[in-house]
mmCIF file of C-alpha atoms in Angstrom:
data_model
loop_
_atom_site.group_PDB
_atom_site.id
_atom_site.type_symbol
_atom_site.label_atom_id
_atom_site.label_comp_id
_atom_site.label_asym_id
_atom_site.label_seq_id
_atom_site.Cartn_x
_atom_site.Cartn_y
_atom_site.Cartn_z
ATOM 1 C CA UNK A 1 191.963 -88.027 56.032
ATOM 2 C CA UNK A 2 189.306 -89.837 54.084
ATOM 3 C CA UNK A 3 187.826 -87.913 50.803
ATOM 4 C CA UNK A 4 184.111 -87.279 51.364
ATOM 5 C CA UNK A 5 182.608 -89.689 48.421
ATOM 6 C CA UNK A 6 180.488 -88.102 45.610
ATOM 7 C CA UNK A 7 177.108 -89.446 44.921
ATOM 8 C CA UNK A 8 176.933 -88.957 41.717
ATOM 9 C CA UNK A 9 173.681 -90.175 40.918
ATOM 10 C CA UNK A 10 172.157 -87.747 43.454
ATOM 11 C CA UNK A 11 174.697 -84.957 41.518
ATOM 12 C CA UNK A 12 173.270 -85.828 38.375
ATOM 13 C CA UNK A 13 169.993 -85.798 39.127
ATOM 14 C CA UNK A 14 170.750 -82.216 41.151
ATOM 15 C CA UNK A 15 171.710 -80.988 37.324
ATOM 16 C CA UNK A 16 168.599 -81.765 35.650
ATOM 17 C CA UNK A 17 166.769 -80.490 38.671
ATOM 18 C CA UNK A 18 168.508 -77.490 38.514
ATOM 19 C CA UNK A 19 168.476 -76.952 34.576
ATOM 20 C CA UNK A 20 164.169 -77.151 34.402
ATOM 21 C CA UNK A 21 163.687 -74.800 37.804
ATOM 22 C CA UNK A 22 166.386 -72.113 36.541
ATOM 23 C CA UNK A 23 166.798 -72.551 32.875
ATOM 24 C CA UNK A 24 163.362 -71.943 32.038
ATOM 25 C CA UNK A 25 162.973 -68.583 33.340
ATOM 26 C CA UNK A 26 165.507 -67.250 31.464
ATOM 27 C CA UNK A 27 164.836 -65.210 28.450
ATOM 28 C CA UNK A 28 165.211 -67.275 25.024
ATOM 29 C CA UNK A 29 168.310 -64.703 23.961
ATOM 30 C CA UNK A 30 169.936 -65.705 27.390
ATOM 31 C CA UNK A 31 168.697 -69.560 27.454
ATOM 32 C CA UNK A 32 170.811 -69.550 23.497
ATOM 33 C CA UNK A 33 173.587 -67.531 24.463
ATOM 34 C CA UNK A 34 174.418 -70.145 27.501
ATOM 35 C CA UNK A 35 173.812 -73.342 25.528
ATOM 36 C CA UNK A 36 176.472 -71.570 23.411
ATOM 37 C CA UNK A 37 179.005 -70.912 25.675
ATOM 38 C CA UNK A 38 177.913 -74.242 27.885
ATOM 39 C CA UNK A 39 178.887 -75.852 24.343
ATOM 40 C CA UNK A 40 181.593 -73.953 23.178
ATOM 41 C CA UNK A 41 183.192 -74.878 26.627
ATOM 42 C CA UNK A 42 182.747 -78.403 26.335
ATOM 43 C CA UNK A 43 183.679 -78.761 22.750
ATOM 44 C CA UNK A 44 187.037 -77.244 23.895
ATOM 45 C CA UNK A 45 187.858 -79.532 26.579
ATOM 46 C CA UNK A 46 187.988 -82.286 23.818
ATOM 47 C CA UNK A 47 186.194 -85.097 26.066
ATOM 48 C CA UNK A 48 185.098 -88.404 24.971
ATOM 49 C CA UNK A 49 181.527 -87.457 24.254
ATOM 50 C CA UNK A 50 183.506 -84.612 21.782
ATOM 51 C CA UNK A 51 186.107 -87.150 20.409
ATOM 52 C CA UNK A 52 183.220 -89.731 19.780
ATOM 53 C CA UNK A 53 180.847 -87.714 18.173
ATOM 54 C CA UNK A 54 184.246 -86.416 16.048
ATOM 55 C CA UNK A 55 184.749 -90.554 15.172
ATOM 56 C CA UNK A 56 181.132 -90.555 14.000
ATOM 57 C CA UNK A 57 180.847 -87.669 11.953
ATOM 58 C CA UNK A 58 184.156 -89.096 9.983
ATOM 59 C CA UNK A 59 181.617 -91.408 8.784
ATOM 60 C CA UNK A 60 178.924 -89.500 7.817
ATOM 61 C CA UNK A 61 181.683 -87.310 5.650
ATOM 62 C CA UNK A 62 184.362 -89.168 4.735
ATOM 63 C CA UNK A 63 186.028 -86.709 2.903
ATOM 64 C CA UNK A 64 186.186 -84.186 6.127
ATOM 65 C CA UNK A 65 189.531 -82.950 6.912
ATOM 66 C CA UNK A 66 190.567 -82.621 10.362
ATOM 67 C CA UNK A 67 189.917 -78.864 10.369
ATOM 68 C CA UNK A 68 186.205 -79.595 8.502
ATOM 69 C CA UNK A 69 185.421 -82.348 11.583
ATOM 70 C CA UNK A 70 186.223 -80.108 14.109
ATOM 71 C CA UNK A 71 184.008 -77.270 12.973
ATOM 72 C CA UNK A 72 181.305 -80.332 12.486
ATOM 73 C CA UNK A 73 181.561 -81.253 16.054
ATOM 74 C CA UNK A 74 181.545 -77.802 17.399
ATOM 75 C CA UNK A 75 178.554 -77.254 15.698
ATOM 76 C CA UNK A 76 177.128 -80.177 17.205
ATOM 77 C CA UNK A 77 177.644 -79.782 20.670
ATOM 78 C CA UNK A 78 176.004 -76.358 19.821
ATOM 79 C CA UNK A 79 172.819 -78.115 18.394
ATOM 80 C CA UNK A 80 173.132 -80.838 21.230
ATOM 81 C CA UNK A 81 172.677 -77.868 23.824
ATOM 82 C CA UNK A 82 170.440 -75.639 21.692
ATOM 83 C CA UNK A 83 168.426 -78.933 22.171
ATOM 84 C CA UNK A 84 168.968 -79.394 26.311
ATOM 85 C CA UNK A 85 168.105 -75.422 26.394
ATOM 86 C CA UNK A 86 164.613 -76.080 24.366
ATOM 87 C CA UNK A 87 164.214 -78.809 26.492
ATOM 88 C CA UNK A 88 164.330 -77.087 29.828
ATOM 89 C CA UNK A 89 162.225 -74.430 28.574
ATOM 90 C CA UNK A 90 159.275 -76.482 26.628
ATOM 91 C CA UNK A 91 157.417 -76.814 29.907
ATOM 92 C CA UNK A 92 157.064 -72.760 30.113
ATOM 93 C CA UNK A 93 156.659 -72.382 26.477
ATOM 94 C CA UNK A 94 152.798 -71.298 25.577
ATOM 95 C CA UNK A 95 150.887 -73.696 23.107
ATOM 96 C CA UNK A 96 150.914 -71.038 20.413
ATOM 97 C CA UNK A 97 154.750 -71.239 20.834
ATOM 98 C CA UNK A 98 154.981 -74.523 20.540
ATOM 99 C CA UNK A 99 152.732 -74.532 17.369
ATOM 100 C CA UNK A 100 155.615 -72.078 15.700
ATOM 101 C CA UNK A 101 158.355 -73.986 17.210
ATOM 102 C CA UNK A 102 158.423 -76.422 14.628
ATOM 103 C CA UNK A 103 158.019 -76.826 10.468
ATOM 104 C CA UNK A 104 158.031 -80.581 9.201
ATOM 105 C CA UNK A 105 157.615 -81.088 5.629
ATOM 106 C CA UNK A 106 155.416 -84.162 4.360
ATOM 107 C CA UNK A 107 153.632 -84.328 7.295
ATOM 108 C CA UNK A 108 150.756 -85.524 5.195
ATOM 109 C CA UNK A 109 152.075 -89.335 5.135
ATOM 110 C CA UNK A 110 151.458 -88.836 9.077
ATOM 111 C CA UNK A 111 148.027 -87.329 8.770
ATOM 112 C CA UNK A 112 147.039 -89.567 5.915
ATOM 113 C CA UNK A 113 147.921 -92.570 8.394
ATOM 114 C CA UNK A 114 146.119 -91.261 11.271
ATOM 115 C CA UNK A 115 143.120 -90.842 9.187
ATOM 116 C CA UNK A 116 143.631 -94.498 7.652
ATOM 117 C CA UNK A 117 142.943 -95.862 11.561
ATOM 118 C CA UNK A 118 145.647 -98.145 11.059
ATOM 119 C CA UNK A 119 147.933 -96.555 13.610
ATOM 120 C CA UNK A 120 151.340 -94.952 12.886
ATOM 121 C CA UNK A 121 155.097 -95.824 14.094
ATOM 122 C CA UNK A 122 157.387 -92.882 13.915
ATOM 123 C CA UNK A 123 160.850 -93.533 14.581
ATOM 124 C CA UNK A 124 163.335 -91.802 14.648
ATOM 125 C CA UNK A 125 167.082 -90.900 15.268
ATOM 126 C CA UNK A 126 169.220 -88.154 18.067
ATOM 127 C CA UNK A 127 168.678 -85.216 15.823
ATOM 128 C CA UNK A 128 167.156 -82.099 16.333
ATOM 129 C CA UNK A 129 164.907 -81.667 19.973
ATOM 130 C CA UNK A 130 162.374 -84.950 19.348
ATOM 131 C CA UNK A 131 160.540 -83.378 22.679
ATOM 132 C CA UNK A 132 159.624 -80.630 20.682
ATOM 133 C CA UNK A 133 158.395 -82.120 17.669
ATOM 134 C CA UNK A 134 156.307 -84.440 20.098
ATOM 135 C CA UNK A 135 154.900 -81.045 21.618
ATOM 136 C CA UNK A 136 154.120 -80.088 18.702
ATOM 137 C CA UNK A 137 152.183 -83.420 17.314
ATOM 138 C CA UNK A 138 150.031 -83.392 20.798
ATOM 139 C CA UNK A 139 149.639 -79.218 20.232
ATOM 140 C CA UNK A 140 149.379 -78.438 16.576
ATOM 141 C CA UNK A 141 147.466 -81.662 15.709
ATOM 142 C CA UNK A 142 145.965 -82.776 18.729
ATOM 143 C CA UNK A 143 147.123 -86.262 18.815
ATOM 144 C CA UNK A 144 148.582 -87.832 22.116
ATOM 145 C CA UNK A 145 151.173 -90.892 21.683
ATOM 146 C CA UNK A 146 152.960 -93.424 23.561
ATOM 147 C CA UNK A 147 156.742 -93.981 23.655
ATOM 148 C CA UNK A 148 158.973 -95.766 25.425
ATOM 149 C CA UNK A 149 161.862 -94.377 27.853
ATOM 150 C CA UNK A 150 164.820 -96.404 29.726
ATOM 151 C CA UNK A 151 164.805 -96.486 33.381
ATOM 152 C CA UNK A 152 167.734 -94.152 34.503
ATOM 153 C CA UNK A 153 169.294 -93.713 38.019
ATOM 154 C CA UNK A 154 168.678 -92.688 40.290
ATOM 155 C CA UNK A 155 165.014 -93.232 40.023
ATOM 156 C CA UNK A 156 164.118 -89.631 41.092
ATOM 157 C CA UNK A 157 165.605 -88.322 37.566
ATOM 158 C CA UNK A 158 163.769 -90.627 35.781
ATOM 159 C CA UNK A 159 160.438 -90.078 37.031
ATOM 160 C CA UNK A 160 161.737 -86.018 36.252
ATOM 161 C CA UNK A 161 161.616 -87.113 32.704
ATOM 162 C CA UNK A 162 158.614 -88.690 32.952
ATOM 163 C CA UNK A 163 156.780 -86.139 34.079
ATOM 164 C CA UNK A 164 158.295 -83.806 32.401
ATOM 165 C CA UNK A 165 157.079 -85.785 29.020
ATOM 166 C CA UNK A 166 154.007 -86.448 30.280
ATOM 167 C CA UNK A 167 152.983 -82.942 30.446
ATOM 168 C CA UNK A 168 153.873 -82.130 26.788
ATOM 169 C CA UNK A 169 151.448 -84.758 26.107
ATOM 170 C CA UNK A 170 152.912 -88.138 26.178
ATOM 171 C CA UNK A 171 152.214 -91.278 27.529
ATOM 172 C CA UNK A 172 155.376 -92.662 28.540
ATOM 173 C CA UNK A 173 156.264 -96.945 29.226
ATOM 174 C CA UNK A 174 159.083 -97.873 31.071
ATOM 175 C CA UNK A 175 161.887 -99.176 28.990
ATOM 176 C CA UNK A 176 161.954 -102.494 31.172
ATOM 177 C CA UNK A 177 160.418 -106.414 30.580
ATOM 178 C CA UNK A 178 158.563 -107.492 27.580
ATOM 179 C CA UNK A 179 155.328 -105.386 28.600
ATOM 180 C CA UNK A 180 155.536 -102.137 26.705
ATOM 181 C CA UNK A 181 155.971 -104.181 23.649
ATOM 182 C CA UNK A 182 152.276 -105.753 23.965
ATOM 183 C CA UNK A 183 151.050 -101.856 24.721
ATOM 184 C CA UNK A 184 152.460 -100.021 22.195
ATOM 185 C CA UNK A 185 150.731 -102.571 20.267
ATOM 186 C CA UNK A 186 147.399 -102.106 21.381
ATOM 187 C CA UNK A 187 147.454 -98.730 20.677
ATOM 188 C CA UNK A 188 148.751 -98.839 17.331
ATOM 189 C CA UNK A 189 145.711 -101.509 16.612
ATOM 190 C CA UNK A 190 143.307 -99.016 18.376
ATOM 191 C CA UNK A 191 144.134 -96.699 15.298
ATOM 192 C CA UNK A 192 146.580 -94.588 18.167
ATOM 193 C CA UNK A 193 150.619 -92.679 17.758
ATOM 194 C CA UNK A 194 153.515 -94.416 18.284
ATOM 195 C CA UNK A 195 156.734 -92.740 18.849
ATOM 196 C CA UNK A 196 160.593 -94.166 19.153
ATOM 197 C CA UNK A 197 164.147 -93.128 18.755
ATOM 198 C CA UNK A 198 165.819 -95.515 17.257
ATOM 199 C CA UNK A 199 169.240 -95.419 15.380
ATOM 200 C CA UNK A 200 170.725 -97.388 18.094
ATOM 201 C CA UNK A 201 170.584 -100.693 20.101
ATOM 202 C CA UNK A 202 173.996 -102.498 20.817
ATOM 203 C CA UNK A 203 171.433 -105.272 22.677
ATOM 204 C CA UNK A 204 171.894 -108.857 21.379
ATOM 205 C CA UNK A 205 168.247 -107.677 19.747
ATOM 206 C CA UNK A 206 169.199 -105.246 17.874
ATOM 207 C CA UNK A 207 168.587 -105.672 14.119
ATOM 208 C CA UNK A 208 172.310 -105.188 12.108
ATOM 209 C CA UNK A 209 172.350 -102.880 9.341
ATOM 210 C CA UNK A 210 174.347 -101.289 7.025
ATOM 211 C CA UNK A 211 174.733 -97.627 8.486
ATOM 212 C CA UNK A 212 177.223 -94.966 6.384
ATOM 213 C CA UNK A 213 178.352 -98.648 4.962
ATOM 214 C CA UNK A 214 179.627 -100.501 7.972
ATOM 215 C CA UNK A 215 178.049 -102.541 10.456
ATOM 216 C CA UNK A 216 175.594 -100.962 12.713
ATOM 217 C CA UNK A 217 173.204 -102.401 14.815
ATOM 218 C CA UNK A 218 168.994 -100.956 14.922
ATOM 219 C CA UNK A 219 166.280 -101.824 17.406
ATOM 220 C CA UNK A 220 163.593 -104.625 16.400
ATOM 221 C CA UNK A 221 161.083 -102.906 17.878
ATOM 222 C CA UNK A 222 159.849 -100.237 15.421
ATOM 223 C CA UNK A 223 159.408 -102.253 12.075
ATOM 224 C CA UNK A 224 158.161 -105.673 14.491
ATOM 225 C CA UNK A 225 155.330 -103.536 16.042
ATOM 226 C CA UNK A 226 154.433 -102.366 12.190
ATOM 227 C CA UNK A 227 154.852 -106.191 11.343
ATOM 228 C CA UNK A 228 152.420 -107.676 13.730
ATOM 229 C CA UNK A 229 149.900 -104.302 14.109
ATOM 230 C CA UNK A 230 149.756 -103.429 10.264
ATOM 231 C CA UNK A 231 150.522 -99.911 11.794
ATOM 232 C CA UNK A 232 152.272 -97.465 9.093
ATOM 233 C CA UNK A 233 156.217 -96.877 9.542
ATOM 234 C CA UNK A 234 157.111 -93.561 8.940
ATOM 235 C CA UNK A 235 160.300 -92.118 9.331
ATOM 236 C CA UNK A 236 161.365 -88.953 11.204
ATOM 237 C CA UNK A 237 164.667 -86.865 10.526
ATOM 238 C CA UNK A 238 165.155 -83.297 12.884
ATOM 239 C CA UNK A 239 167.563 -80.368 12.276
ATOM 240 C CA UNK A 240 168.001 -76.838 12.985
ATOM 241 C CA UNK A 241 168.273 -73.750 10.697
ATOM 242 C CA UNK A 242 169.510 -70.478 11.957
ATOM 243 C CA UNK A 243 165.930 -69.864 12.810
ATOM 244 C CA UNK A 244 164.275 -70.190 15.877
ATOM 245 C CA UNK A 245 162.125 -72.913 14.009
ATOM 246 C CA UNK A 246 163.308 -76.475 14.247
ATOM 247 C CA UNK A 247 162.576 -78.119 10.524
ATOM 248 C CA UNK A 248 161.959 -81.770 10.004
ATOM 249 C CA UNK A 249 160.592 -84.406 7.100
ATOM 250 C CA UNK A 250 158.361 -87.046 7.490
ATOM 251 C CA UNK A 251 159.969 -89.935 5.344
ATOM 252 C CA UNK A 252 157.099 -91.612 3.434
ATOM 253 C CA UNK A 253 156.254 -94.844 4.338
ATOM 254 C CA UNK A 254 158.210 -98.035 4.888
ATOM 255 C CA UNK A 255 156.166 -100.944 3.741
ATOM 256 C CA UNK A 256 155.958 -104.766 4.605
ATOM 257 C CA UNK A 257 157.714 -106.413 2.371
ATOM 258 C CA UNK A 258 154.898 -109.298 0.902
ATOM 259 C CA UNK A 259 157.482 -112.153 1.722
ATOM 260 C CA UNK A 260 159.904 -113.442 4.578
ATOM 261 C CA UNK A 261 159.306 -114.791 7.800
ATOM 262 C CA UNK A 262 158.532 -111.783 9.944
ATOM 263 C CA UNK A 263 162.569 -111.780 11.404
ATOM 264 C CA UNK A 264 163.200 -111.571 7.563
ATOM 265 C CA UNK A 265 160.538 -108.436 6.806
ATOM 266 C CA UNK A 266 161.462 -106.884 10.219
ATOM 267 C CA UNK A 267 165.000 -106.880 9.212
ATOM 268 C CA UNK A 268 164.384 -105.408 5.635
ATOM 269 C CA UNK A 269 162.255 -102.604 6.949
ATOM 270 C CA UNK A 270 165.247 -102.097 9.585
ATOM 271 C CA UNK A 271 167.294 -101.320 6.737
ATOM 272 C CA UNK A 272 165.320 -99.218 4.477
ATOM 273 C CA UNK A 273 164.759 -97.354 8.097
ATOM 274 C CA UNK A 274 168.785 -96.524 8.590
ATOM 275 C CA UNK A 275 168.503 -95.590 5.001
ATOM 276 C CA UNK A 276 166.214 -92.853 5.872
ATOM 277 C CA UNK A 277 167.876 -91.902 8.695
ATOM 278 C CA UNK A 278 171.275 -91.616 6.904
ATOM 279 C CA UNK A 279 169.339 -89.272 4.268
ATOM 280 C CA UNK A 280 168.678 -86.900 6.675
ATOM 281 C CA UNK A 281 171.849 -87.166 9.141
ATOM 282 C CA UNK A 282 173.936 -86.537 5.534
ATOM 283 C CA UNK A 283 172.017 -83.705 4.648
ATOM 284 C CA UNK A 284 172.500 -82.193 8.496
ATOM 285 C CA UNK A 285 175.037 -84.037 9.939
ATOM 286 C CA UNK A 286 175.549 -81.238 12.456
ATOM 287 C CA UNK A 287 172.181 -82.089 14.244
ATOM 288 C CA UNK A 288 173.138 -85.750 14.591
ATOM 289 C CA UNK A 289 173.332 -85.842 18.619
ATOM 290 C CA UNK A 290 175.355 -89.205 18.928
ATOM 291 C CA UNK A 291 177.949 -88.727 21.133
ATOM 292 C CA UNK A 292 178.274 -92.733 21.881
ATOM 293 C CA UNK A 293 179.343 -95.418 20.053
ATOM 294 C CA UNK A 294 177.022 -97.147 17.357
ATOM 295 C CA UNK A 295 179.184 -99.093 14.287
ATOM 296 C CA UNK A 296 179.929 -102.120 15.601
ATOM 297 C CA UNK A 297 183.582 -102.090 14.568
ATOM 298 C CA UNK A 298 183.813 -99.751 17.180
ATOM 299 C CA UNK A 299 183.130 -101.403 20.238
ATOM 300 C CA UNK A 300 185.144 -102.341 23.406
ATOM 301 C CA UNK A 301 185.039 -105.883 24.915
ATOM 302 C CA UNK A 302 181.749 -106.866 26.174
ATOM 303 C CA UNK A 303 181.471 -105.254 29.680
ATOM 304 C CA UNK A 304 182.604 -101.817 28.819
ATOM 305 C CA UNK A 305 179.106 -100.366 28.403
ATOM 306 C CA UNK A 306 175.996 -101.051 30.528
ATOM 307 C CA UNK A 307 172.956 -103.160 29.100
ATOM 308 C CA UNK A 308 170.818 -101.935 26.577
ATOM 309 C CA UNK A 309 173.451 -100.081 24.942
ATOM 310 C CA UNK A 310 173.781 -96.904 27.127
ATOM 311 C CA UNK A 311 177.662 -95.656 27.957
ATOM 312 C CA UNK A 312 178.121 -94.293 31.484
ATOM 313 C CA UNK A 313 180.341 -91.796 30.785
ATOM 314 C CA UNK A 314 181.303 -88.348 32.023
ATOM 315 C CA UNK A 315 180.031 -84.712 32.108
ATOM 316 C CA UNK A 316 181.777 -84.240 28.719
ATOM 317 C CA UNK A 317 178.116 -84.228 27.183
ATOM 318 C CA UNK A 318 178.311 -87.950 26.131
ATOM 319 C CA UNK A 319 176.002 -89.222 28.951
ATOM 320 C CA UNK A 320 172.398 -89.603 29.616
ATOM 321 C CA UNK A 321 170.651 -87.832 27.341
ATOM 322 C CA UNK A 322 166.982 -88.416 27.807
ATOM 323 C CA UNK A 323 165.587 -89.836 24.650
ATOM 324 C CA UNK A 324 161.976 -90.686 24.882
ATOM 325 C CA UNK A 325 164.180 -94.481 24.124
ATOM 326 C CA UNK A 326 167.301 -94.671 23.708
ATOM 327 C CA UNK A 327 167.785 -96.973 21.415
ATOM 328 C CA UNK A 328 163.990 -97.775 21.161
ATOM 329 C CA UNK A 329 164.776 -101.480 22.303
ATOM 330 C CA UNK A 330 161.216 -102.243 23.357
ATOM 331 C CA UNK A 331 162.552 -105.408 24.808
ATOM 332 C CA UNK A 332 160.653 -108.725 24.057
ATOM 333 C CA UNK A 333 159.161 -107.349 20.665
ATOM 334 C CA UNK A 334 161.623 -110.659 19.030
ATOM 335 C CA UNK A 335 160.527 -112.689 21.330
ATOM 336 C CA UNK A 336 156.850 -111.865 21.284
ATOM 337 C CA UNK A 337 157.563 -112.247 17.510
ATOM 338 C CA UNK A 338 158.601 -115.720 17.856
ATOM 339 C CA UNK A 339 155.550 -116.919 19.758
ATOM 340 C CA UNK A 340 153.070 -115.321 16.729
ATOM 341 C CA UNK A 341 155.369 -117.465 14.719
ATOM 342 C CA UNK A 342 154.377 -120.555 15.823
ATOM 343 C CA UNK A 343 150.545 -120.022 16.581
#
């Protein structure tokens, strides 16, 4: 007899759908307690979203011995589901809420560049709930921005996210063609908020870097919009406390360098962005959500992952997650470089 076959795009999607109707109606002692014992359950089933984010870790603390990575990692997949927990509950959460919800330091250098008019990049890496702190830039200051987010399957889940973005605030591109490149930046020349996640692009765009001091590869797309725009670069970094308050720093800015072709500035700003980022992943390496593989050393032959950098994988915790762009490709910002090159 023939196995019924699983759709398991339509199971997926079932999850999510599933996780923002039920999730959110739980009390916050109950929502924590299950993202703890959702975690603790995964963490002990040693999948390959566990074993990954165990390889990645290594690298962020080198000296870690087996015993110290394992207590890193189960800590992580406790952040990485304190984070899916806030997630599904942000849409219920009252404004005042979200106002206490989160406790940046140096969030000047973003309120000194929105008053500047020049328009402000943040960007950002998988720490910490980035929904939240977005929540909490449209609630506490009253500024909406535009990101970027990949098109998942089936289309039903991602127009879930979008939605579900959109009503904490956001205005949310599709992560497809060389179009959201060209409106992210009018906005930022309008003076407007520009938000991306970005410690990862395997594309053949991706800027390399020197991440944890190997080979890594960054998306173009943050330091090429503050190329062309004049828009500010600021750096983002996210982690928990034992708190019900997620903390976070806005890194001050990342400047144009005064020389270089714009490949060449894009590419030094790139850098001095993973710098940032590896500041605050050091500091809380816990809250670093990346449960896929970034150094390049790392990867399989070509055709093991899907385009854009996004691994298919299973419900060990190492799939979708959701980021406003993963990876923060913002695909044709090289190539729309190129053409300002030679006007």
């Amino acid at each position: 007899m023939k196995r019924p076959t699983i759709d398991r795009e339509k199971l997926t999607d079932g999850a999510y759908a599933l996780g923002w109707s039920a999730v959110k109606r739980l009390p916050e002692p109950a929502a924590k307690a299950l993202g703890r014992r959702i975690a603790d359950a995964v963490w002990k089933r040693r999948g390959k979203g566990v074993l990954r984010l165990e390889t990645n870790l290594a690298r962020v603390v080198p000296d870690a011995t087996p015993q110290r990575l394992a207590q890193l990692s189960r800590a992580g997949m406790r952040s990485y589901l304190r984070y899916w927990m806030e997630s599904f509950r942000l849409p219920a959460w009252s404004k005042e809420r979200i106002r206490g919800g989160f406790a940046p330091a140096d969030v000047h250098h973003l309120e000194e560049g929105l008053k500047s008019g020049r328009g402000v990049v943040l960007a950002l890496p998988h720490m910490g709930n980035y929904d939240l702190a977005g929540a909490w830039v449209t609630t506490k200051l009253g500024v909406p921005f535009t990101t970027v987010a990949e098109r998942l399957k089936p289309e039903s889940l991602y127009d879930r996210f979008v939605a579900y973005r959109e009503g904490l605030g956001m205005e949310v591109l599709p992560h497809t063609g060389g179009a959201a490149f060209g409106i992210l930046a009018r906005r930022l020349r309008a003076g407007g908020l520009v938000c991306l996640v970005a410690d990862r692009d395997l594309s053949a765009s991706g800027i390399e870097v020197k991440f944890f001091g190997e080979a890594a590869k960054m998306p173009a797309g943050p330091a090429m919009l503050a190329v062309q725009t004049g828009a500010m670069l600021l750096p983002v970094t996210l982690w928990y406390d034992e708190s019900s308050v997620m903390r976070g720093r806005v890194h001050p800015e990342i400047e144009v360098p005064q020389t270089g072709t714009r490949a060449e500035k894009a590419a030094t700003m790139t850098q001095e962005m993973a710098d940032a980022f590896a500041s605050g992943i050091a500091d809380h390496p816990e809250d670093w959500h990346m449960l896929q593989r970034l150094w390049l050393g790392d990867l399989e032959p070509r055709g093991a992952e899907r385009p854009g950098g996004a691994e298919v994988v299973g419900a060990d915790g190492a799939g979708t997650d959701g980021a406003p762009t993963d990876g923060a490709r913002v695909d044709g910002a090289r190539a729309d470089a190129r053409r300002t090159e030679r006007s």
